[in-house]
XYZ file of N, CA, C and O in Angstrom:
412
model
N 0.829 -1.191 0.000
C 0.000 0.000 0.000
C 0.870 1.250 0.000
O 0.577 2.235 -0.679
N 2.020 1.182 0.832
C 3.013 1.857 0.707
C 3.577 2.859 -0.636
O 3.557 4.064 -0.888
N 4.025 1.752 -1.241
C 4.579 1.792 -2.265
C 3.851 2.700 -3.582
O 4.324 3.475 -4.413
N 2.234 2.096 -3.266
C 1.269 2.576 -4.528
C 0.749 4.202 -3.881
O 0.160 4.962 -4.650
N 0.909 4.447 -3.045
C 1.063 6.199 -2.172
C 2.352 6.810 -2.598
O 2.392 8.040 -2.634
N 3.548 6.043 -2.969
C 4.723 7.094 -3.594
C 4.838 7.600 -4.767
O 5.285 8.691 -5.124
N 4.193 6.309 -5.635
C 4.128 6.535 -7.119
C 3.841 7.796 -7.335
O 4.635 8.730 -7.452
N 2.553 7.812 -7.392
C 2.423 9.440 -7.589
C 2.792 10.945 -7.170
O 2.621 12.080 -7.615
N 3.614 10.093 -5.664
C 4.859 11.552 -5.346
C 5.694 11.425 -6.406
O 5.531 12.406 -7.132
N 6.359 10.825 -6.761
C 7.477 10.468 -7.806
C 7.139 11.452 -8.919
O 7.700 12.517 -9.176
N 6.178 10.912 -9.482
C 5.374 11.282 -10.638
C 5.654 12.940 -10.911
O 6.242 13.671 -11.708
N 4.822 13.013 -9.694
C 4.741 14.682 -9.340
C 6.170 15.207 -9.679
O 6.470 15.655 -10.786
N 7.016 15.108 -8.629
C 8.478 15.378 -8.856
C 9.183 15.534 -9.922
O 9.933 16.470 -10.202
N 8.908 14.498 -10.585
C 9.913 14.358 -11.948
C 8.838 15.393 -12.688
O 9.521 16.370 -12.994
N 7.426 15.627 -13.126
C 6.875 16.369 -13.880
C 7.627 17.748 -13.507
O 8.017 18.515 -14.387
N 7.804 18.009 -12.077
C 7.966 19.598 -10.916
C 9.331 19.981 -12.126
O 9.454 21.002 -12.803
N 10.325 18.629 -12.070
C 11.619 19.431 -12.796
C 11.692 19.846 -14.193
O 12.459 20.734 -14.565
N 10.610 18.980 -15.257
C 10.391 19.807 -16.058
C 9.825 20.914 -16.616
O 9.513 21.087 -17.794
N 9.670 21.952 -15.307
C 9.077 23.159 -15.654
C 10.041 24.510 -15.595
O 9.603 25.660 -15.560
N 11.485 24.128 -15.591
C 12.583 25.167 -15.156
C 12.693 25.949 -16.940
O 12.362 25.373 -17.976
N 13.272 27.423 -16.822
C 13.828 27.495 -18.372
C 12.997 28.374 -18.719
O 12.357 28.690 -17.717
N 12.675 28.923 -19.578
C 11.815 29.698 -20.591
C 10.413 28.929 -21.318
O 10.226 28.341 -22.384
N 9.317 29.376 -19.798
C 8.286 28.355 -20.820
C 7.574 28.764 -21.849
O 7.365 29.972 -21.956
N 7.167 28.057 -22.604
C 6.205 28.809 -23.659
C 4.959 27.977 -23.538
O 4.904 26.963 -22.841
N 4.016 28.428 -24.211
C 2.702 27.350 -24.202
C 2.691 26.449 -25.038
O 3.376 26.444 -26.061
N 1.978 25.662 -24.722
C 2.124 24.575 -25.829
C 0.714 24.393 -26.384
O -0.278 24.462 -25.658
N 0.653 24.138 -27.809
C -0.539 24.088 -28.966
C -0.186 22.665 -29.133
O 0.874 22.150 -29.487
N -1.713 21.971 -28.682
C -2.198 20.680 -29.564
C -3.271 20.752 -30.279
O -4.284 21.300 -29.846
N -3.218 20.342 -31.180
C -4.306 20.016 -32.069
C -5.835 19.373 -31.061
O -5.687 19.173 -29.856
N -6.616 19.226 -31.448
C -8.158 18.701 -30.576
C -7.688 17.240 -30.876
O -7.618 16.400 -29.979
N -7.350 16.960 -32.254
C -6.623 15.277 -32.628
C -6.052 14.993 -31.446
O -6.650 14.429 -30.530
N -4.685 15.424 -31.399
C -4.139 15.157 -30.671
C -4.311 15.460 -28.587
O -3.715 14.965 -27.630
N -4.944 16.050 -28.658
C -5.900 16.054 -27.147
C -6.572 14.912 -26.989
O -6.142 14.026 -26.251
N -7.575 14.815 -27.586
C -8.613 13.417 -27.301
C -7.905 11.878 -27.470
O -8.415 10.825 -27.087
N -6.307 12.070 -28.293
C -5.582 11.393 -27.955
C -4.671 10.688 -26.776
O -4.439 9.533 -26.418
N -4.351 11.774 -26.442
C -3.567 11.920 -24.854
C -4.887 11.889 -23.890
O -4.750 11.285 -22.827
N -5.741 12.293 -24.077
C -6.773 11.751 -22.982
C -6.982 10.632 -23.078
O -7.409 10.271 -21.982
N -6.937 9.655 -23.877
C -7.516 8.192 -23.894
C -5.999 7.662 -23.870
O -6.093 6.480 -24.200
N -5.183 7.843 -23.731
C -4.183 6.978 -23.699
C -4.075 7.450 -21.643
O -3.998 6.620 -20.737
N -4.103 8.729 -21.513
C -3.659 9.082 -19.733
C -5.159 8.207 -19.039
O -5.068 7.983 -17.832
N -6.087 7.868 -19.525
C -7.242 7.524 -18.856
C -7.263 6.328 -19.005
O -7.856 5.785 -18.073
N -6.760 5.406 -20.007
C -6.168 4.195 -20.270
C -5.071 3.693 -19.422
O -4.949 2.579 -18.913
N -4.440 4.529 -19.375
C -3.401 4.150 -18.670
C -3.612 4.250 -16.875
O -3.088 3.639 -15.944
N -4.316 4.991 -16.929
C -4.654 5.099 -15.234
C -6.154 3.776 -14.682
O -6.388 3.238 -13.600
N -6.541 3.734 -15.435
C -7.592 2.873 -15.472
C -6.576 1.247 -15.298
O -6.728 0.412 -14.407
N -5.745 1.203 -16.250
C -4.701 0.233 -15.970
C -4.395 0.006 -14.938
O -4.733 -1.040 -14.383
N -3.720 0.849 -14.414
C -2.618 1.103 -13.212
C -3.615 0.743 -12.141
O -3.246 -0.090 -11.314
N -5.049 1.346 -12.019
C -6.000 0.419 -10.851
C -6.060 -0.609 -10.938
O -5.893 -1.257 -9.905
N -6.317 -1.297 -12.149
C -6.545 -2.522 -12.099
C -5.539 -3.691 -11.658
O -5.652 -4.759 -11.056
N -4.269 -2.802 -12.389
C -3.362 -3.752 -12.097
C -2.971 -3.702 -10.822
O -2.523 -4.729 -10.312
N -3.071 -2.480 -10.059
C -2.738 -2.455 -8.555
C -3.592 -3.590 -7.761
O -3.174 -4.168 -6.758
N -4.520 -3.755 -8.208
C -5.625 -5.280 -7.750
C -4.904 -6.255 -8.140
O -4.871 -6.962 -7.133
N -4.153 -6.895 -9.123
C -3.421 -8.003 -9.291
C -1.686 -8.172 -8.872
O -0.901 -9.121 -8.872
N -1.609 -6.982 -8.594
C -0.184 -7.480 -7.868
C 0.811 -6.640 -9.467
O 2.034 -6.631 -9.325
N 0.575 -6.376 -10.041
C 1.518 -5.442 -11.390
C 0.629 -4.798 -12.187
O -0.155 -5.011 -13.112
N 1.279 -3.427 -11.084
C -0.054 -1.845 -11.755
C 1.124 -1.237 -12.946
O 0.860 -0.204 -13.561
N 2.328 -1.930 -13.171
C 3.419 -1.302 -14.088
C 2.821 -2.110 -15.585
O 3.151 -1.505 -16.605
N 2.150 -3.145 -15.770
C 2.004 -3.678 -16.787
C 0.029 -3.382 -16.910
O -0.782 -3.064 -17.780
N 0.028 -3.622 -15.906
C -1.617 -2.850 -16.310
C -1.723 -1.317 -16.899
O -2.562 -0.835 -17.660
N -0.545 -0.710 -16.260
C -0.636 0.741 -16.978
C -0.318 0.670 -18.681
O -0.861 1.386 -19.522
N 0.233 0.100 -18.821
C 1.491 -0.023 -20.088
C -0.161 -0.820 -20.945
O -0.695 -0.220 -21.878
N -0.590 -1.836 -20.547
C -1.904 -2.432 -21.523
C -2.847 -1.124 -21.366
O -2.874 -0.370 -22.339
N -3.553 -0.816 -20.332
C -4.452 0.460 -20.029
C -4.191 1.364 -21.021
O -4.957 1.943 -21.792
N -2.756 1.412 -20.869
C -2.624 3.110 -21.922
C -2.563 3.057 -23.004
O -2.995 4.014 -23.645
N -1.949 1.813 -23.755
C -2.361 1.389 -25.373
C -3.673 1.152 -25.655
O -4.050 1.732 -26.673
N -4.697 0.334 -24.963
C -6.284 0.396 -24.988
C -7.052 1.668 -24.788
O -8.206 2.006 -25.053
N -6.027 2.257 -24.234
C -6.649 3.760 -24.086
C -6.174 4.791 -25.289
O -6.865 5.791 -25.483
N -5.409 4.639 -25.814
C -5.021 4.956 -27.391
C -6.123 4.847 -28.159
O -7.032 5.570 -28.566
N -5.674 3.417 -28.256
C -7.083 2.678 -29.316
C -8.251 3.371 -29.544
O -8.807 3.626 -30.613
N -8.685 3.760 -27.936
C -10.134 4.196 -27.828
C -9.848 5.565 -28.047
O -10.886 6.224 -28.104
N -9.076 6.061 -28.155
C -8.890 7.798 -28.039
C -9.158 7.883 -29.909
O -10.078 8.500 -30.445
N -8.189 7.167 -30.551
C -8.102 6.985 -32.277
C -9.121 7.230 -32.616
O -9.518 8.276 -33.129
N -10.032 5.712 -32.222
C -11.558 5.370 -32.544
C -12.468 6.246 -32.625
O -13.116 6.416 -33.658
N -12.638 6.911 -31.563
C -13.583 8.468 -30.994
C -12.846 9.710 -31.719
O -13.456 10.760 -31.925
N -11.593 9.539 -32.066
C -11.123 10.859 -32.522
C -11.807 10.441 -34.112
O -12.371 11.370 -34.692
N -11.766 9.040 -34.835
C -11.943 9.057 -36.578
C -13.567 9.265 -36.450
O -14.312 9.530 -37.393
N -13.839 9.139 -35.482
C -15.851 9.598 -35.313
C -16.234 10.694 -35.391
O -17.142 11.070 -36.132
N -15.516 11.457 -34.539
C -15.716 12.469 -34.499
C -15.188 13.477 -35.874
O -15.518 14.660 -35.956
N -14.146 12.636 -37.121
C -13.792 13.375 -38.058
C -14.592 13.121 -38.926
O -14.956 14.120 -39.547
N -15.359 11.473 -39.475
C -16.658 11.011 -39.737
C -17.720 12.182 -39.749
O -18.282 12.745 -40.689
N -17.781 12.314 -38.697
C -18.720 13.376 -37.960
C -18.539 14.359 -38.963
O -19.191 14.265 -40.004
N -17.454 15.626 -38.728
C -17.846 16.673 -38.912
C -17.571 17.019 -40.323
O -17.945 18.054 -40.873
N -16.551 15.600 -41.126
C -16.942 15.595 -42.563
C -18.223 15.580 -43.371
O -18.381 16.259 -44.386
N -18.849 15.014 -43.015
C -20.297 14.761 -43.151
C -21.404 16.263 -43.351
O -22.179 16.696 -44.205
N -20.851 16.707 -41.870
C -21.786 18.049 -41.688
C -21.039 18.925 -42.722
O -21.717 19.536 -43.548
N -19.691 19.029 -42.737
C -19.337 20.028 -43.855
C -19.826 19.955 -44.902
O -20.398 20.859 -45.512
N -19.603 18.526 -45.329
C -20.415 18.197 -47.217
C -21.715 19.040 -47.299
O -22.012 19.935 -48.090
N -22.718 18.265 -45.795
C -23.970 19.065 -45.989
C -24.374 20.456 -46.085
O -25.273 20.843 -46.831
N -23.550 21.354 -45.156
C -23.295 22.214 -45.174
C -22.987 23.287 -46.637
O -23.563 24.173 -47.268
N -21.696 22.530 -46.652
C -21.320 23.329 -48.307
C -22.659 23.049 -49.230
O -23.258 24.012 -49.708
N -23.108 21.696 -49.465
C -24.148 21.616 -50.407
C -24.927 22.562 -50.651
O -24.983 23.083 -51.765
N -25.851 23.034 -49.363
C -26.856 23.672 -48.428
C -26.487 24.813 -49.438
O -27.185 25.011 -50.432
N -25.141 25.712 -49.101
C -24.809 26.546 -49.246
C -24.722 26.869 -51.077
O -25.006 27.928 -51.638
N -24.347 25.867 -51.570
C -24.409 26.061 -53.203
C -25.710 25.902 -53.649
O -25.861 26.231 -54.826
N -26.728 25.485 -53.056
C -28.054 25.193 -53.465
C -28.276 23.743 -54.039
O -29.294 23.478 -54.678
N -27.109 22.640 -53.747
C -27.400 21.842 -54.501
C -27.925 20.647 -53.623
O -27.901 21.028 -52.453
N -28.268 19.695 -53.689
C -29.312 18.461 -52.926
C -27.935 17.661 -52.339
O -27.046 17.234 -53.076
N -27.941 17.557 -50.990
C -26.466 16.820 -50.360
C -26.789 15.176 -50.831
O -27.712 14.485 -51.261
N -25.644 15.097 -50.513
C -25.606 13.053 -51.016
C -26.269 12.768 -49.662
O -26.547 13.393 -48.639
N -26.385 11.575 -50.126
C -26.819 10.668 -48.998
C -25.790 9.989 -48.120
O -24.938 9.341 -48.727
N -25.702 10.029 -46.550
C -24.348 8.942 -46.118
C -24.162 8.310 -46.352
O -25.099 7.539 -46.561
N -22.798 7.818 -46.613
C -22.269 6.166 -46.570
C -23.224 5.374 -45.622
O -23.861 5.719 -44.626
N -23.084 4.065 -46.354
C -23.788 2.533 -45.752
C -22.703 2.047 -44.767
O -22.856 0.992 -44.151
């Protein structure tokens, strides 16, 4: 129990030292956001589980690639998505009759 209470001091720490220097902000894409959210929520979702079996280092490591996966998946939906509305959109806009969606 010990042990799984330091991790995340650690964590903390090592993030603390990379903030020295000249910061600037950093720009991600929305792609790449909903990415890193499903891989950090994957990966933490891991790390519980695996803390229940005795190796939260390999539950994180599966968690956070399944959490990829699912970040990809939801990110090509959401591009699905708003391709779709654009076509309709532009159509709308030229006056001409939009296609019908893909099957």
């Amino acid at each position: 129990m010990r042990r799984i209470m330091i991790l995340p001091v650690i964590g903390l720490l090592g993030l603390s030292a990379c903030s020295g220097g000249n910061l600037q902000p950093i720009t991600i894409t929305p792609q790449e956001e909903r990415l890193a959210i499903g891989t950090a929520a994957g990966a933490l979702g891991g790390l519980a589980i695996g803390s229940l079996s005795a190796s939260a280092g390999v539950g994180a490591l599966i968690g956070a690639g399944v959490g990829l996966a699912g970040g990809a998946l939801y990110n090509h939906h959401l591009e699905q998505q708003r391709n779709t509305y654009l076509q309709g959109y532009n159509a709308a806009r030229s006056g001409q009759a939009p296609a019908p969606p893909p099957q």
